[in-house]
Short mmCIF file of C-alpha atoms and ligand atoms in Angstrom, two decimals:
data_model
loop_
_atom_site.label_atom_id
_atom_site.label_comp_id
_atom_site.label_asym_id
_atom_site.label_seq_id
_atom_site.Cartn_x
_atom_site.Cartn_y
_atom_site.Cartn_z
CA UNK A 1 123.38 102.23 83.46
CA UNK A 2 122.08 104.80 85.92
CA UNK A 3 119.00 103.12 87.30
CA UNK A 4 118.34 104.24 90.84
CA UNK A 5 118.95 101.65 93.54
CA UNK A 6 115.77 99.62 94.07
CA UNK A 7 114.51 100.73 90.71
CA UNK A 8 110.72 100.53 90.45
CA UNK A 9 111.01 97.97 87.64
CA UNK A 10 113.44 95.32 88.82
CA UNK A 11 111.18 92.44 87.79
CA UNK A 12 111.49 90.52 84.55
CA UNK A 13 108.45 89.46 82.57
CA UNK A 14 106.76 86.46 84.21
CA UNK A 15 108.80 83.47 83.02
CA UNK A 16 106.70 80.47 81.99
CA UNK A 17 108.81 78.46 79.55
CA UNK A 18 112.37 77.15 79.45
CA UNK A 19 113.07 79.74 76.76
CA UNK A 20 111.77 82.55 79.00
CA UNK A 21 114.02 81.37 81.81
CA UNK A 22 117.05 81.11 79.53
CA UNK A 23 116.37 84.60 78.29
CA UNK A 24 116.00 86.14 81.76
CA UNK A 25 119.01 84.26 83.07
CA UNK A 26 121.19 85.39 80.15
CA UNK A 27 120.10 88.97 80.62
CA UNK A 28 120.92 89.01 84.36
CA UNK A 29 124.24 87.27 83.69
CA UNK A 30 125.13 89.88 81.07
CA UNK A 31 124.38 92.64 83.57
CA UNK A 32 126.50 90.90 86.23
CA UNK A 33 129.35 90.58 83.79
CA UNK A 34 129.12 94.25 82.75
CA UNK A 35 128.97 95.43 86.36
CA UNK A 36 131.98 93.29 87.29
CA UNK A 37 134.05 94.53 84.34
CA UNK A 38 133.15 98.11 85.11
CA UNK A 39 134.43 97.57 88.66
CA UNK A 40 137.63 96.00 87.33
CA UNK A 41 136.60 92.61 88.69
CA UNK A 42 136.58 89.13 87.18
CA UNK A 43 132.93 88.27 86.34
CA UNK A 44 133.67 84.72 87.50
CA UNK A 45 134.15 86.09 91.01
CA UNK A 46 130.42 86.84 91.29
CA UNK A 47 127.99 83.96 91.82
CA UNK A 48 124.35 84.41 90.84
CA UNK A 49 121.96 82.79 93.32
CA UNK A 50 118.48 82.69 91.74
CA UNK A 51 115.86 83.23 94.47
CA UNK A 52 112.80 81.10 93.81
CA UNK A 53 110.49 81.90 96.72
CA UNK A 54 106.77 81.70 95.81
CA UNK A 55 107.64 80.02 92.50
CA UNK A 56 105.85 76.65 92.32
CA UNK A 57 107.64 73.37 91.72
CA UNK A 58 106.45 72.91 88.11
CA UNK A 59 108.02 76.21 87.09
CA UNK A 60 111.20 75.33 88.98
CA UNK A 61 111.61 72.27 86.77
CA UNK A 62 111.75 74.63 83.79
CA UNK A 63 114.27 76.84 85.60
CA UNK A 64 116.47 73.81 86.21
CA UNK A 65 116.17 72.88 82.55
CA UNK A 66 117.30 76.42 81.71
CA UNK A 67 120.49 75.83 83.72
CA UNK A 68 119.77 76.81 87.34
CA UNK A 69 120.93 74.20 89.84
CA UNK A 70 121.32 76.17 93.08
CA UNK A 71 118.23 78.02 94.30
CA UNK A 72 117.73 80.45 97.18
CA UNK A 73 114.60 80.23 99.33
CA UNK A 74 113.63 82.55 102.17
CA UNK A 75 111.32 80.31 104.18
CA UNK A 76 112.48 76.95 105.42
CA UNK A 77 109.18 75.08 105.12
CA UNK A 78 108.68 76.23 101.55
CA UNK A 79 112.26 75.23 100.74
CA UNK A 80 111.88 71.87 102.44
CA UNK A 81 108.68 71.11 100.52
CA UNK A 82 110.34 71.99 97.21
CA UNK A 83 113.49 70.00 97.97
CA UNK A 84 111.30 66.97 98.59
CA UNK A 85 109.14 67.48 95.51
CA UNK A 86 112.23 67.94 93.31
CA UNK A 87 114.38 65.24 94.90
CA UNK A 88 114.48 63.39 91.58
CA UNK A 89 116.81 66.12 90.22
CA UNK A 90 120.18 65.07 91.67
CA UNK A 91 122.10 68.25 90.76
CA UNK A 92 119.61 70.63 92.41
CA UNK A 93 120.79 72.31 95.63
CA UNK A 94 119.11 74.80 97.96
CA UNK A 95 120.36 77.79 99.91
CA UNK A 96 118.17 79.04 102.79
CA UNK A 97 118.52 82.82 102.89
CA UNK A 98 115.82 83.84 105.40
CA UNK A 99 115.55 84.06 109.16
CA UNK A 100 115.45 80.66 110.87
CA UNK A 101 113.82 79.84 114.18
CA UNK A 102 115.93 77.45 116.23
CA UNK A 103 113.16 74.84 116.32
CA UNK A 104 113.30 74.59 112.52
CA UNK A 105 117.03 73.88 112.33
CA UNK A 106 116.25 70.21 111.75
CA UNK A 107 114.72 70.98 108.34
CA UNK A 108 117.72 72.97 107.16
CA UNK A 109 120.06 70.21 108.37
CA UNK A 110 118.19 67.67 106.26
CA UNK A 111 118.26 69.24 102.82
CA UNK A 112 120.08 72.59 102.58
CA UNK A 113 123.58 73.02 101.19
CA UNK A 114 123.93 76.58 102.39
CA UNK A 115 122.39 78.83 105.05
CA UNK A 116 122.91 82.56 104.71
CA UNK A 117 121.14 83.97 107.76
CA UNK A 118 123.16 82.70 110.71
CA UNK A 119 122.93 85.26 113.50
CA UNK A 120 122.92 83.63 116.94
CA UNK A 121 124.71 80.98 118.93
CA UNK A 122 121.61 78.96 119.87
CA UNK A 123 120.80 78.61 116.18
CA UNK A 124 124.39 77.54 115.42
CA UNK A 125 124.25 74.96 118.22
CA UNK A 126 120.90 73.59 116.99
CA UNK A 127 122.22 73.32 113.43
CA UNK A 128 125.38 71.57 114.63
CA UNK A 129 123.34 69.02 116.62
CA UNK A 130 120.99 68.30 113.72
CA UNK A 131 123.81 68.13 111.18
CA UNK A 132 125.59 65.57 113.35
CA UNK A 133 122.41 63.51 113.45
CA UNK A 134 122.12 63.66 109.65
CA UNK A 135 125.88 63.29 109.18
CA UNK A 136 125.88 66.35 106.94
CA UNK A 137 127.84 69.62 106.64
CA UNK A 138 126.55 73.10 105.85
CA UNK A 139 128.10 76.22 104.33
CA UNK A 140 127.01 79.30 106.28
CA UNK A 141 127.05 83.08 105.98
CA UNK A 142 126.70 85.36 109.00
CA UNK A 143 123.86 87.83 108.45
CA UNK A 144 124.70 91.41 109.34
CA UNK A 145 122.20 94.23 109.80
CA UNK A 146 124.02 97.01 107.95
CA UNK A 147 121.05 99.37 107.77
CA UNK A 148 120.33 99.66 111.51
CA UNK A 149 116.65 99.05 110.77
CA UNK A 150 114.85 97.35 113.63
CA UNK A 151 112.80 95.18 111.29
CA UNK A 152 115.88 93.54 109.79
CA UNK A 153 117.38 90.34 111.06
CA UNK A 154 121.10 89.90 111.50
CA UNK A 155 123.76 91.05 113.92
CA UNK A 156 124.82 94.66 114.29
CA UNK A 157 128.26 95.03 112.68
CA UNK A 158 129.97 95.62 116.02
CA UNK A 159 128.72 92.25 117.36
CA UNK A 160 130.05 90.11 114.51
CA UNK A 161 133.61 89.62 115.76
CA UNK A 162 132.48 88.22 119.11
CA UNK A 163 129.99 85.98 117.31
CA UNK A 164 132.42 84.46 114.80
CA UNK A 165 134.88 83.85 117.65
CA UNK A 166 132.36 81.33 119.01
CA UNK A 167 131.82 79.45 115.76
CA UNK A 168 134.88 77.15 115.58
CA UNK A 169 133.25 74.81 118.15
CA UNK A 170 130.57 74.02 115.53
CA UNK A 171 132.60 71.93 113.14
CA UNK A 172 129.66 71.01 110.87
CA UNK A 173 129.25 74.67 109.93
CA UNK A 174 131.67 76.00 107.33
CA UNK A 175 131.74 79.78 107.59
CA UNK A 176 132.11 81.27 104.10
CA UNK A 177 131.31 84.93 104.51
CA UNK A 178 128.82 87.64 105.38
CA UNK A 179 125.33 88.39 104.10
CA UNK A 180 123.22 91.53 104.26
CA UNK A 181 120.01 93.13 103.05
CA UNK A 182 120.63 96.77 102.22
CA UNK A 183 118.32 99.58 103.21
CA UNK A 184 115.14 99.66 101.09
CA UNK A 185 115.50 103.11 99.69
CA UNK A 186 115.77 105.02 96.45
CA UNK A 187 118.71 106.84 97.96
CA UNK A 188 121.53 105.14 96.13
CA UNK A 189 124.22 106.43 98.46
CA UNK A 190 122.39 105.13 101.53
CA UNK A 191 122.12 101.71 99.88
CA UNK A 192 125.77 101.81 98.87
CA UNK A 193 126.78 102.63 102.46
CA UNK A 194 125.27 99.28 103.58
CA UNK A 195 127.35 97.39 101.02
CA UNK A 196 130.49 99.30 101.98
CA UNK A 197 129.88 98.53 105.65
CA UNK A 198 129.70 94.79 104.90
CA UNK A 199 132.86 94.86 102.78
CA UNK A 200 134.83 96.78 105.41
CA UNK A 201 133.73 94.32 108.06
CA UNK A 202 134.85 91.42 105.85
CA UNK A 203 138.21 93.12 105.28
CA UNK A 204 138.70 93.47 109.02
CA UNK A 205 137.73 89.84 109.66
CA UNK A 206 140.32 88.69 107.14
CA UNK A 207 142.90 89.38 109.83
CA UNK A 208 140.86 88.96 113.01
CA UNK A 209 138.78 85.82 112.31
CA UNK A 210 139.62 82.72 114.35
CA UNK A 211 142.49 80.58 113.10
CA UNK A 212 141.47 78.48 110.09
CA UNK A 213 138.28 80.43 109.35
CA UNK A 214 138.28 82.09 105.93
CA UNK A 215 135.60 84.77 105.70
CA UNK A 216 135.76 85.89 102.10
CA UNK A 217 132.28 85.88 100.56
CA UNK A 218 129.96 88.89 100.48
CA UNK A 219 126.33 87.99 99.75
CA UNK A 220 124.69 91.31 98.94
CA UNK A 221 122.53 92.77 96.20
CA UNK A 222 119.08 91.78 94.88
CA UNK A 223 117.12 92.46 91.67
CA UNK A 224 116.96 96.20 92.32
CA UNK A 225 120.51 96.84 93.47
CA UNK A 226 122.87 94.02 92.47
CA UNK A 227 124.98 96.15 90.13
CA UNK A 228 125.73 98.56 92.94
CA UNK A 229 126.55 95.61 95.21
CA UNK A 230 128.98 94.22 92.62
CA UNK A 231 130.68 97.61 92.40
CA UNK A 232 131.23 97.34 96.16
CA UNK A 233 132.55 93.79 96.10
CA UNK A 234 129.61 91.35 96.17
CA UNK A 235 130.66 87.75 95.49
CA UNK A 236 127.09 86.39 95.67
CA UNK A 237 124.03 88.26 94.36
CA UNK A 238 120.55 86.99 95.25
CA UNK A 239 118.18 87.68 92.36
CA UNK A 240 114.51 86.68 92.41
CA UNK A 241 112.17 88.92 90.46
CA UNK A 242 114.79 89.74 87.84
CA UNK A 243 114.69 86.08 86.79
CA UNK A 244 111.27 84.71 87.75
CA UNK A 245 109.15 87.83 87.32
CA UNK A 246 107.27 89.86 89.91
CA UNK A 247 106.05 88.07 93.02
CA UNK A 248 102.40 87.91 94.01
CA UNK A 249 103.19 88.09 97.74
CA UNK A 250 104.21 91.47 99.15
CA UNK A 251 107.73 91.68 100.60
CA UNK A 252 106.27 92.26 104.07
CA UNK A 253 105.52 88.54 104.04
CA UNK A 254 109.28 88.00 104.19
CA UNK A 255 110.39 91.06 106.13
CA UNK A 256 107.86 91.94 108.79
CA UNK A 257 107.60 95.68 109.16
CA UNK A 258 108.88 96.42 105.68
CA UNK A 259 107.15 99.65 104.69
CA UNK A 260 108.14 99.78 101.04
CA UNK A 261 105.50 97.42 99.68
CA UNK A 262 104.07 98.15 96.33
CA UNK A 263 100.78 96.59 95.26
CA UNK A 264 101.26 93.01 94.12
CA UNK A 265 102.06 92.63 90.44
CA UNK A 266 101.46 89.34 88.66
C1 PLP B 1 113.50 87.52 98.06
C2 PLP B 1 114.87 87.74 98.52
C3 PLP B 1 115.87 88.19 97.64
C4 PLP B 1 115.60 88.48 96.18
O1 PLP B 1 114.77 89.59 96.04
P1 PLP B 1 114.35 90.08 94.55
O2 PLP B 1 113.85 91.44 94.75
O3 PLP B 1 113.29 89.13 94.11
O4 PLP B 1 115.54 89.98 93.72
C5 PLP B 1 117.14 88.36 98.14
N1 PLP B 1 117.44 88.11 99.43
C6 PLP B 1 116.52 87.66 100.30
C7 PLP B 1 116.92 87.39 101.71
C8 PLP B 1 115.21 87.46 99.88
O5 PLP B 1 114.29 87.01 100.75
#
């Protein structure tokens, strides 16, 4: 398929029933599989993380019934509220994929199974302390700013080595890989360059990461660009609107300064 990156129509129809969710999920999975095969990769090597921000708890119960048991949420309070409301579903796990203020580390430590936006030592120390208190562990991804946009969170690529060198002291954090948000652009090559940058950094860290740390995962690609990300090596794709339908809240709510907002569709 030759959709431009960040195609103007990445959203699925608004899913309201278990059948709708099954349908949207199957369609995204088929596209993941096709993109992986085209890149000569095993489709099983790409994990789909459905991103459920703004989707209310009642609809999430339907999503779980349709087979989703690991959900990505951008904002920690929203995620925490949902984890509590859905605590009766034992198989349901949450990944926090958005920027985290240090003073909110305690929430993540309580309920999250994964945190994909690690980008500073104070945050790592706060998570470690809170995880010790909860006697829990957490899988983490280091967020990298591959687009050099000021509004994006994450470390510049050249700062990542020094950062990961400091992580072994935090034994409750299990470093799995790197995460990025590509440039928001219709310029497919500019988007691709962000994915390539993340992969090359991962390849370098394979030999330079601290002893015992295996940095293998690449979390990159969203509804509008996940096929391109898979072509460049993504092992986790974070798909929201392609599964749940368009969001009512503009993306600037999640990425301050993001200029690409389209009018809300719902
Ligand atoms: C919302 C979000 C996504 C998913 O975006 P869609 O366009 O809905 O697929 C991916 N990553 C992060 C960090 C997000 O906040």
